[in-house]
XYZ file of C-alpha atoms in Angstrom:
346
model
C 126.600 149.240 169.235
C 125.837 147.996 172.560
C 123.151 144.877 173.020
C 120.297 146.035 174.495
C 119.096 143.926 177.606
C 115.313 142.300 176.967
C 112.742 142.929 179.277
C 110.330 139.277 180.248
C 107.269 140.596 178.576
C 106.916 143.547 175.552
C 103.143 142.988 174.648
C 103.113 145.785 172.793
C 105.386 143.625 170.316
C 104.864 141.378 168.044
C 105.378 137.401 168.798
C 107.260 136.464 165.770
C 110.894 138.500 166.332
C 112.590 141.233 163.585
C 115.971 139.976 164.700
C 118.442 137.512 166.760
C 119.235 140.703 168.959
C 118.333 144.292 168.974
C 115.001 143.539 167.421
C 111.708 143.142 168.120
C 109.459 140.480 170.005
C 106.546 140.598 172.791
C 108.534 136.995 174.694
C 106.130 134.786 174.219
C 107.396 132.124 172.236
C 104.539 130.667 169.407
C 106.550 127.820 167.660
C 104.312 128.786 164.528
C 105.338 132.014 164.253
C 108.819 131.752 164.369
C 111.664 133.073 162.001
C 113.862 130.461 161.987
C 111.744 127.141 161.191
C 114.704 124.503 161.817
C 114.906 126.285 165.228
C 111.839 123.974 165.939
C 113.297 120.958 164.668
C 116.550 121.542 167.189
C 114.652 122.088 170.523
C 112.101 118.855 169.581
C 115.761 117.059 168.888
C 117.105 118.783 172.332
C 113.704 117.715 174.323
C 113.986 113.972 172.760
C 117.720 113.609 174.234
C 116.018 113.684 177.696
C 118.381 111.026 179.807
C 119.293 111.434 184.121
C 123.191 109.621 185.494
C 120.752 107.788 187.624
C 119.632 105.815 184.647
C 122.846 104.152 184.149
C 124.336 101.304 186.319
C 127.793 101.868 187.604
C 127.899 98.164 189.469
C 130.676 97.580 187.281
C 132.690 100.881 187.510
C 133.141 99.852 190.914
C 135.198 97.080 190.088
C 136.712 98.377 187.033
C 138.110 100.885 189.314
C 140.349 99.323 191.115
C 141.487 97.520 187.889
C 142.708 100.528 186.364
C 146.429 101.612 186.613
C 147.359 104.657 188.734
C 148.418 106.735 184.924
C 144.496 105.643 184.385
C 143.499 106.567 187.332
C 144.969 110.083 187.081
C 144.095 111.118 183.656
C 140.282 109.951 184.621
C 140.643 112.567 187.389
C 142.137 115.119 185.768
C 139.698 114.777 182.448
C 136.532 114.807 184.996
C 137.684 117.782 186.506
C 138.475 119.348 183.025
C 135.093 118.747 181.964
C 133.165 119.994 184.858
C 135.088 123.145 184.677
C 133.517 123.362 180.855
C 130.036 122.632 181.368
C 129.994 125.298 184.403
C 131.265 127.790 182.646
C 128.839 127.175 179.637
C 126.299 127.028 181.940
C 126.918 130.436 182.786
C 127.361 131.624 179.474
C 124.286 130.269 177.978
C 122.158 131.945 180.661
C 123.708 135.468 180.974
C 123.551 135.487 176.592
C 119.926 134.665 176.960
C 119.146 138.138 178.420
C 120.408 139.729 175.272
C 118.463 137.521 172.588
C 115.683 138.757 171.272
C 114.012 136.172 169.544
C 112.071 134.162 172.325
C 112.252 130.479 170.225
C 115.836 131.086 171.021
C 115.584 131.727 174.569
C 113.621 128.182 174.177
C 116.299 126.804 173.403
C 119.216 127.640 175.310
C 116.920 127.175 178.226
C 117.195 123.413 177.201
C 120.730 123.181 176.726
C 121.854 124.991 179.972
C 119.720 122.482 182.135
C 121.471 119.783 179.935
C 124.641 121.478 181.040
C 124.134 121.279 184.194
C 122.718 117.673 183.956
C 125.951 116.654 182.785
C 128.037 117.976 186.060
C 125.825 116.028 188.089
C 126.564 113.210 185.718
C 130.600 113.897 187.149
C 129.426 114.166 190.524
C 127.407 110.822 190.238
C 130.062 108.814 188.776
C 132.999 109.865 191.605
C 130.283 109.236 194.291
C 130.460 105.437 192.749
C 134.110 104.895 192.996
C 135.805 107.567 195.767
C 134.895 108.574 199.131
C 133.396 111.679 199.417
C 136.582 113.696 199.996
C 138.422 112.505 197.357
C 135.344 113.583 194.978
C 135.989 117.091 196.666
C 139.979 117.029 195.728
C 139.075 116.076 192.193
C 136.669 119.439 191.856
C 138.909 120.972 194.102
C 142.354 119.946 191.615
C 140.879 121.183 187.945
C 140.374 124.395 189.558
C 143.998 124.882 191.048
C 145.472 122.760 188.154
C 147.081 125.294 185.833
C 147.777 123.632 183.018
C 143.701 123.232 183.304
C 143.946 126.746 183.402
C 145.970 127.285 181.025
C 144.275 124.800 178.423
C 140.507 126.969 179.243
C 141.754 130.664 179.192
C 141.182 131.344 175.578
C 137.595 130.696 176.290
C 137.438 132.312 179.648
C 138.959 135.937 177.819
C 136.285 135.335 175.026
C 133.565 134.664 177.464
C 134.562 137.840 179.484
C 134.924 140.415 176.170
C 131.267 139.705 175.503
C 130.011 139.379 179.664
C 132.138 143.226 180.054
C 130.916 144.645 176.570
C 127.769 143.091 175.033
C 127.758 144.077 171.377
C 127.060 141.797 168.498
C 130.346 141.154 167.466
C 131.771 140.209 171.572
C 128.512 137.994 171.217
C 129.483 136.312 167.971
C 132.608 135.946 169.158
C 131.027 134.416 172.607
C 129.226 132.041 169.770
C 132.625 131.009 168.280
C 134.155 130.389 171.359
C 131.026 127.827 172.534
C 131.526 126.056 169.313
C 135.001 125.518 170.430
C 134.283 124.459 173.494
C 131.251 121.983 172.594
C 132.554 120.776 169.494
C 136.783 120.654 170.053
C 137.144 120.759 173.775
C 135.591 118.005 175.128
C 136.806 115.735 172.761
C 140.159 114.437 173.640
C 138.697 113.675 176.811
C 135.637 111.851 175.363
C 138.325 109.586 173.123
C 139.794 108.601 177.068
C 136.759 107.466 178.324
C 135.966 105.196 174.801
C 139.232 104.230 175.058
C 138.691 102.761 177.977
C 135.392 101.088 177.389
C 136.924 99.028 174.289
C 139.586 98.102 176.459
C 136.075 96.859 178.599
C 136.643 99.182 181.185
C 134.797 101.759 183.408
C 131.821 100.831 180.205
C 129.114 102.781 182.241
C 130.992 105.991 182.627
C 131.973 105.584 178.924
C 127.598 105.066 178.602
C 127.442 108.618 180.155
C 129.819 110.147 178.308
C 128.334 109.075 174.996
C 124.796 110.543 175.865
C 127.117 114.023 176.681
C 128.501 113.884 173.711
C 125.024 113.391 171.980
C 123.801 116.623 173.592
C 127.124 118.743 172.705
C 126.624 117.754 169.184
C 123.037 119.196 169.124
C 124.536 122.110 171.183
C 127.128 123.008 168.794
C 125.286 122.253 165.999
C 122.627 124.877 167.221
C 124.957 127.554 168.097
C 126.650 127.416 164.981
C 123.292 128.190 163.250
C 122.316 130.401 165.756
C 125.846 132.378 164.758
C 125.218 132.444 160.990
C 121.793 133.897 161.146
C 123.189 136.469 163.531
C 125.953 137.220 161.068
C 123.856 136.772 158.125
C 121.023 139.582 159.854
C 124.247 141.788 160.755
C 126.656 141.647 157.647
C 128.314 144.629 159.341
C 130.163 142.175 161.805
C 132.580 140.714 159.222
C 132.534 143.534 156.308
C 135.802 143.671 156.115
C 136.342 139.869 156.726
C 138.202 140.374 160.027
C 135.690 137.665 161.983
C 136.164 135.058 159.232
C 140.004 135.587 160.199
C 139.393 135.790 163.861
C 137.497 132.388 163.587
C 140.025 131.141 161.286
C 142.691 132.135 164.249
C 140.836 131.277 167.421
C 140.098 127.324 166.027
C 143.788 126.888 165.665
C 144.565 128.686 169.114
C 141.837 126.257 170.452
C 143.403 123.200 168.536
C 146.979 123.592 169.342
C 145.743 124.397 173.150
C 143.809 120.455 173.183
C 146.447 118.941 171.461
C 148.941 120.272 174.079
C 146.593 119.182 176.781
C 145.905 115.773 174.862
C 149.584 114.899 175.418
C 149.622 116.133 179.544
C 147.574 113.886 180.227
C 147.083 110.540 178.130
C 150.711 110.513 177.338
C 151.894 106.459 178.012
C 148.179 105.387 178.430
C 147.515 102.263 176.593
C 145.303 102.550 173.836
C 146.553 105.975 173.100
C 148.410 106.735 169.995
C 149.161 110.619 170.584
C 149.498 111.108 167.024
C 146.535 109.631 166.240
C 145.047 111.957 168.812
C 146.512 115.179 167.112
C 145.209 113.759 164.214
C 141.684 113.660 165.134
C 141.346 116.776 166.903
C 142.002 118.475 163.457
C 139.575 116.358 161.502
C 137.218 117.626 164.818
C 138.300 121.205 163.540
C 137.603 120.724 160.531
C 134.257 119.869 160.764
C 133.594 122.385 162.869
C 135.054 124.789 160.282
C 132.326 123.175 157.239
C 129.483 123.638 159.928
C 130.195 127.773 159.857
C 130.024 127.435 155.761
C 134.022 128.227 155.799
C 137.068 125.768 154.450
C 139.362 123.237 156.022
C 141.855 124.809 158.152
C 143.971 122.419 158.548
C 144.791 119.885 154.791
C 144.242 116.365 154.662
C 142.551 116.111 157.646
C 138.929 115.384 156.226
C 138.577 111.566 157.245
C 138.464 110.112 161.085
C 141.931 108.865 161.853
C 140.213 107.068 165.047
C 137.721 105.230 163.449
C 137.181 103.283 167.051
C 135.421 106.060 167.858
C 132.441 105.202 166.098
C 131.034 102.386 168.126
C 130.962 104.200 170.872
C 129.636 107.839 169.560
C 128.970 108.527 165.834
C 129.070 112.182 164.601
C 125.984 112.411 162.244
C 126.975 116.076 161.342
C 126.233 117.577 157.757
C 129.758 118.666 156.215
C 128.377 120.650 153.470
C 130.223 123.629 153.026
C 128.112 126.839 153.056
C 129.546 130.414 152.190
C 127.123 131.897 154.636
C 129.605 134.584 155.646
C 129.023 135.651 152.432
C 124.794 135.969 152.756
C 122.884 139.148 153.197
C 119.780 138.976 155.528
C 117.369 139.028 152.346
C 118.791 136.363 151.300
C 118.843 134.346 154.542
C 115.342 135.368 154.603
C 114.427 132.539 152.117
C 114.829 129.544 154.625
C 112.309 127.201 155.093
C 111.532 123.962 156.353
C 112.174 122.503 152.928
C 115.745 124.804 152.129
C 117.802 124.050 155.212
C 120.264 126.341 156.105
C 123.006 124.525 153.931
C 120.660 124.954 150.824
C 121.840 129.027 150.958
């Protein structure tokens, strides 16, 4: 079944959406009358995260940049280039997906997420403009799209997003949401760890502060997308009627983890303070957390604790690890969600 693209306003329909996709809704956002009250909490949390790059002083980073080794500078440039691609792609995906989502409250949240992704891209330009000349800034952004390892690393997500863009159905949307969780919740994390590692050596502390703001945003984005996917699957149990979608989630996250490990070895080998074996474990730990957000079991046995606890000094993940068998829920059960019994109580 194809997804129906929504109209800007359908006043004959109720304000209270009858479904995440292919439902009926006027297009008017009334936060006091939405199907999933928790979404309002997400919206308020996203709004409270508001920040702008110019608030962060880069004065010390300008001096610190000259003190980095050549290998550190190269890794810095490649990771900034990678992050700029991911946030650019995510901005576009969120906007395109929004056109097929019936629920106006979800529209409002996706608009906020898309805006924040654009700010993240602004942040990378802001950092580079503080430490290198314009010609080098442009080269770094060009380097990202011409780096075969970067593109190989991103192809999994691009293929998932392209499948949805070319054939928008409930199932391809569900796949795109899985891709979004991977992008927001796994693909950024070895890069974030690199900047935090510099900061614990008192290097590029301004950049690390900005990255911590970005990570806080991405945590909220991933949390909401997981909630949205759970809602979609509960409303459309046909997507996973035979259990194949659950298997797809496991297989796709495993592919993403292997790509992330390969990338981290490509860009972080030999850097002071980086233990690649620990990084591999950290990536698997993060992937297990994402699966728990989706109510699924860990994929990687033994990776239940953060093997790089020093990262908590810079950014502590405060996500709920409770396992929920939401894939088995029916939409009639899902309707029991209220402000008092959140998603993890189902």
